[in-house]
Amino acid sequence: MSIISSFFSLFKIPSINELKKGDIPNHVGIIMDGNGRWASKRKLPRVLGHKAGVEALRRVIKLTSKLGIKYLTVFSFSSENWDRPKEEVEYLMGLFVDCLSSELPLLNKKGVKIKMIGKKEGIPKKVLKSFENAENKTCKNKEMVFNIAFNYGSRQEIIEAVKKIFKAIGEGNLKLEEVDQNSFSKFLYTKDCPDPDLIIRTSGEYRISNFLLWQGAYTEFYFSKVFWPDFNEKHYLRAIFDYQKRNRRFGKL
Ligand code: FPP
């Protein structure tokens, strides 16, 4: 590729047909950031940014399914987010409960299986019930897995895994010699998922923020400047196009 065409490809927005069919990521993770700033920029209450964020998520789920991506994991509420103002947390909880029921027909139609990943303790009963209901109603779907990281923190997930391993060893269900990277992964919330190939973070922040730390060891990262509610199909295709230009070596030559 010449220098000029490489330069222009930096700004290219590809169509679906221009993506390499054999190199579509299997698992995409997304840190949906910038809802609050999107709203503040429009002099709206922050919570309306979250509401608009749901629209962006709907667009992304539809395109994920259309592209044949098998796993999508979104960071929707971290274990630290409880410290936000009470009104914002309450609004978000209501939004989760509403969305988890209103989006079920679309998710079922697309064959999407929902899975909550995060610590169950400490989640308000009504919200936990909504997650469990969504998981039960979609558990037979086979087209795509949609992991919702909720009350999630990766360090906590790793500590919990270590405790479960100690317990399994203590109960004689696991031998110390059997603990390796592969068996360790089976004690994480994401035990049934492959590691993410691509993690996208929106809003111009360049951090991982305690998201999939173990799982992301060899993940490609893509940072978009747009606030999450503005993230659309073009931005998503651009991220995948960029991913397809990476040379993944997994530590080898
Ligand atoms: C981060 O933006 C976004 C969140 C903490 C919430 C994201 C949640 C949704 C979009 C709802 C998803 C719904 C389901 C059912 C999965 P921020 O508030 O940190 O933005 P800021 O950095 O601009 O303040």
XYZ file of C-alpha atoms and ligand atoms in Angstrom:
277
model
C 0.000 0.000 0.000
C 1.403 3.420 -0.928
C 1.904 6.127 1.704
C -0.948 8.150 0.158
C -3.449 5.281 0.184
C -2.434 4.332 3.748
C -3.011 7.964 4.776
C -6.504 8.040 3.233
C -7.391 4.648 4.687
C -6.974 6.252 8.142
C -10.181 8.189 7.510
C -12.055 5.647 5.456
C -15.545 4.608 6.485
C -15.959 1.173 4.956
C -19.202 -0.425 3.867
C -20.050 -3.859 5.245
C -18.952 -5.409 1.930
C -15.499 -3.888 2.213
C -14.766 -5.747 5.460
C -12.800 -8.976 5.155
C -15.371 -11.711 5.763
C -12.798 -14.121 7.194
C -11.464 -11.609 9.713
C -14.560 -10.449 11.574
C -13.815 -10.384 15.326
C -15.440 -13.210 17.211
C -15.828 -11.241 20.434
C -16.157 -7.450 20.751
C -16.119 -5.629 24.081
C -17.331 -2.053 24.449
C -16.772 0.562 27.146
C -19.779 2.788 26.449
C -18.429 6.084 27.758
C -19.530 9.698 27.446
C -23.262 9.601 28.133
C -23.050 12.315 30.779
C -20.873 14.606 28.666
C -23.149 14.076 25.644
C -26.064 15.343 27.748
C -24.138 18.216 29.394
C -23.035 19.442 25.960
C -26.727 19.775 25.087
C -27.599 21.341 28.470
C -29.685 18.270 29.275
C -29.729 16.317 32.544
C -27.054 13.592 32.569
C -29.654 10.845 32.752
C -30.909 11.731 29.273
C -27.455 10.815 28.047
C -28.001 7.306 29.399
C -31.396 7.149 27.690
C -29.783 8.153 24.391
C -27.058 5.581 25.107
C -29.649 2.829 24.891
C -30.420 3.860 21.293
C -26.735 3.581 20.435
C -26.616 0.154 22.035
C -29.608 -0.990 19.990
C -27.841 0.098 16.755
C -24.679 -1.710 17.795
C -26.488 -4.948 18.700
C -28.256 -4.991 15.315
C -24.999 -4.499 13.411
C -23.144 -7.007 15.612
C -25.740 -9.583 14.704
C -25.683 -8.644 11.003
C -21.883 -8.982 10.880
C -22.032 -12.420 12.475
C -20.000 -11.400 15.535
C -20.709 -14.144 18.066
C -19.983 -12.398 21.380
C -20.636 -8.809 22.454
C -19.733 -7.647 25.966
C -20.690 -4.161 27.123
C -19.594 -2.372 30.276
C -22.918 -1.047 31.510
C -22.380 -0.421 35.226
C -19.196 -0.832 37.194
C -18.825 -1.847 40.826
C -17.654 1.762 41.413
C -20.672 3.389 39.717
C -22.801 3.005 42.894
C -20.981 6.094 44.216
C -22.654 8.338 41.630
C -25.458 10.699 42.779
C -28.452 8.757 44.108
C -30.840 10.129 41.434
C -28.534 9.014 38.613
C -28.110 5.516 40.071
C -31.883 5.207 40.561
C -32.539 6.374 37.001
C -30.026 3.875 35.643
C -31.571 1.014 37.638
C -35.006 1.893 36.216
C -33.512 2.053 32.729
C -31.990 -1.424 33.082
C -35.278 -2.892 34.331
C -37.240 -1.248 31.491
C -34.759 -2.130 28.739
C -34.297 -5.703 29.847
C -37.993 -6.265 29.273
C -38.709 -3.932 26.326
C -35.745 -5.161 24.243
C -36.490 -8.864 24.723
C -38.570 -9.271 21.532
C -35.796 -7.783 19.363
C -33.106 -9.814 21.134
C -35.078 -13.029 20.793
C -35.766 -12.286 17.126
C -32.025 -11.947 16.524
C -31.282 -15.132 18.484
C -29.352 -13.260 21.185
C -28.566 -14.940 24.481
C -28.242 -12.490 27.405
C -25.794 -13.072 30.219
C -25.116 -10.757 33.144
C -21.485 -10.739 34.193
C -20.700 -9.184 37.546
C -21.154 -9.618 41.253
C -24.737 -10.616 42.104
C -24.464 -9.544 45.763
C -25.508 -5.956 46.322
C -27.719 -5.640 43.231
C -31.246 -4.384 44.080
C -33.683 -7.333 44.004
C -35.860 -5.899 41.247
C -32.880 -5.330 38.960
C -31.414 -8.773 39.617
C -34.796 -10.334 38.839
C -34.905 -8.474 35.512
C -31.487 -9.836 34.585
C -32.475 -13.362 35.605
C -35.720 -13.110 33.647
C -33.860 -11.882 30.539
C -31.295 -14.687 30.914
C -34.011 -17.326 31.278
C -36.075 -16.042 28.342
C -33.067 -16.007 26.005
C -31.079 -19.004 27.272
C -31.849 -21.198 24.251
C -30.752 -18.605 21.686
C -27.705 -19.545 19.671
C -26.850 -16.735 17.248
C -24.995 -14.378 19.557
C -24.090 -14.000 23.225
C -24.676 -10.567 24.731
C -22.771 -10.176 27.996
C -23.880 -7.240 30.093
C -21.162 -6.335 32.581
C -23.141 -5.012 35.513
C -21.859 -4.395 39.046
C -18.665 -5.517 37.346
C -15.045 -4.930 38.256
C -12.309 -7.050 36.777
C -10.015 -7.069 39.823
C -12.916 -8.251 41.963
C -13.689 -10.929 39.365
C -10.092 -12.166 39.563
C -10.114 -12.192 43.391
C -13.382 -14.153 43.359
C -11.831 -16.640 40.916
C -8.840 -17.123 43.224
C -11.162 -17.765 46.183
C -13.208 -20.287 44.168
C -9.977 -22.062 43.191
C -8.837 -22.281 46.832
C -12.251 -23.679 47.729
C -12.178 -26.243 44.908
C -8.685 -27.354 45.955
C -9.786 -27.548 49.617
C -12.762 -29.694 48.675
C -10.574 -31.979 46.566
C -12.234 -31.007 43.279
C -9.106 -29.459 41.786
C -5.371 -30.130 42.134
C -2.855 -27.306 42.522
C -0.929 -28.693 39.503
C -4.087 -28.359 37.413
C -4.244 -24.587 37.896
C -3.067 -22.966 34.675
C -4.258 -20.120 32.423
C -6.892 -22.299 30.851
C -8.382 -23.692 34.066
C -8.150 -20.265 35.760
C -10.329 -18.738 33.010
C -13.060 -21.222 33.874
C -13.486 -19.518 37.267
C -14.167 -16.088 35.763
C -17.638 -14.686 34.998
C -16.770 -15.075 31.303
C -16.023 -18.786 31.666
C -18.040 -19.756 28.587
C -16.627 -17.033 26.303
C -13.515 -16.716 24.210
C -11.274 -13.728 25.020
C -12.279 -10.480 23.311
C -10.556 -9.784 19.983
C -11.426 -6.111 19.987
C -12.336 -3.655 22.755
C -13.785 -0.290 21.759
C -13.914 2.667 24.134
C -15.790 5.804 23.206
C -15.573 9.435 24.367
C -11.872 10.043 23.795
C -10.728 8.416 27.044
C -7.764 6.067 26.760
C -8.216 3.785 29.753
C -9.281 0.200 30.429
C -11.054 1.108 33.714
C -11.058 -2.345 35.312
C -12.775 -4.010 32.326
C -11.821 -7.569 31.257
C -8.236 -7.238 32.532
C -7.447 -10.959 32.376
C -9.454 -11.609 29.227
C -7.964 -8.619 27.381
C -4.333 -9.747 27.590
C -4.033 -9.953 23.770
C -7.004 -7.843 22.751
C -6.766 -5.088 20.155
C -7.993 -1.699 21.380
C -9.837 0.955 19.436
C -10.524 4.387 20.891
C -13.204 6.583 19.390
C -13.577 10.259 20.182
C -17.381 10.292 19.877
C -19.568 10.161 22.951
C -21.410 6.851 23.268
C -24.913 8.158 22.339
C -23.462 9.383 19.014
C -21.732 6.082 18.236
C -23.357 4.722 15.095
C -22.957 2.025 12.457
C -20.278 4.013 10.599
C -18.143 4.364 13.724
C -18.528 0.653 14.454
C -17.582 -0.375 10.898
C -14.606 1.975 11.096
C -13.441 0.263 14.302
C -13.662 -3.180 12.705
C -11.935 -1.956 9.531
C -9.109 -0.645 11.713
C -8.969 -3.952 13.615
C -8.605 -5.834 10.330
C -5.444 -3.867 9.551
C -3.735 -4.936 12.787
C -1.074 -7.612 12.807
C -1.899 -9.818 15.801
C 1.133 -11.779 16.917
C 0.138 -12.941 20.405
C 3.712 -12.430 21.589
C 5.170 -14.464 18.704
C 7.051 -13.237 15.642
C -20.916 5.770 30.939
O -21.106 7.127 30.618
C -22.174 5.012 30.817
C -22.801 4.367 31.849
C -22.276 4.349 33.221
C -24.094 3.674 31.651
C -24.287 2.992 30.331
C -25.602 2.310 30.294
C -26.413 2.245 29.232
C -26.108 2.843 27.922
C -27.710 1.460 29.381
C -27.469 0.075 28.876
C -28.666 -0.775 29.049
C -28.644 -2.137 29.044
C -29.892 -2.877 29.255
C -27.384 -2.897 28.854
P -20.792 8.225 31.715
O -22.031 8.514 32.482
O -19.629 7.785 32.551
O -20.407 9.455 30.851
P -19.427 10.655 31.263
O -18.043 10.056 31.320
O -19.602 11.604 30.142
O -19.891 11.195 32.577
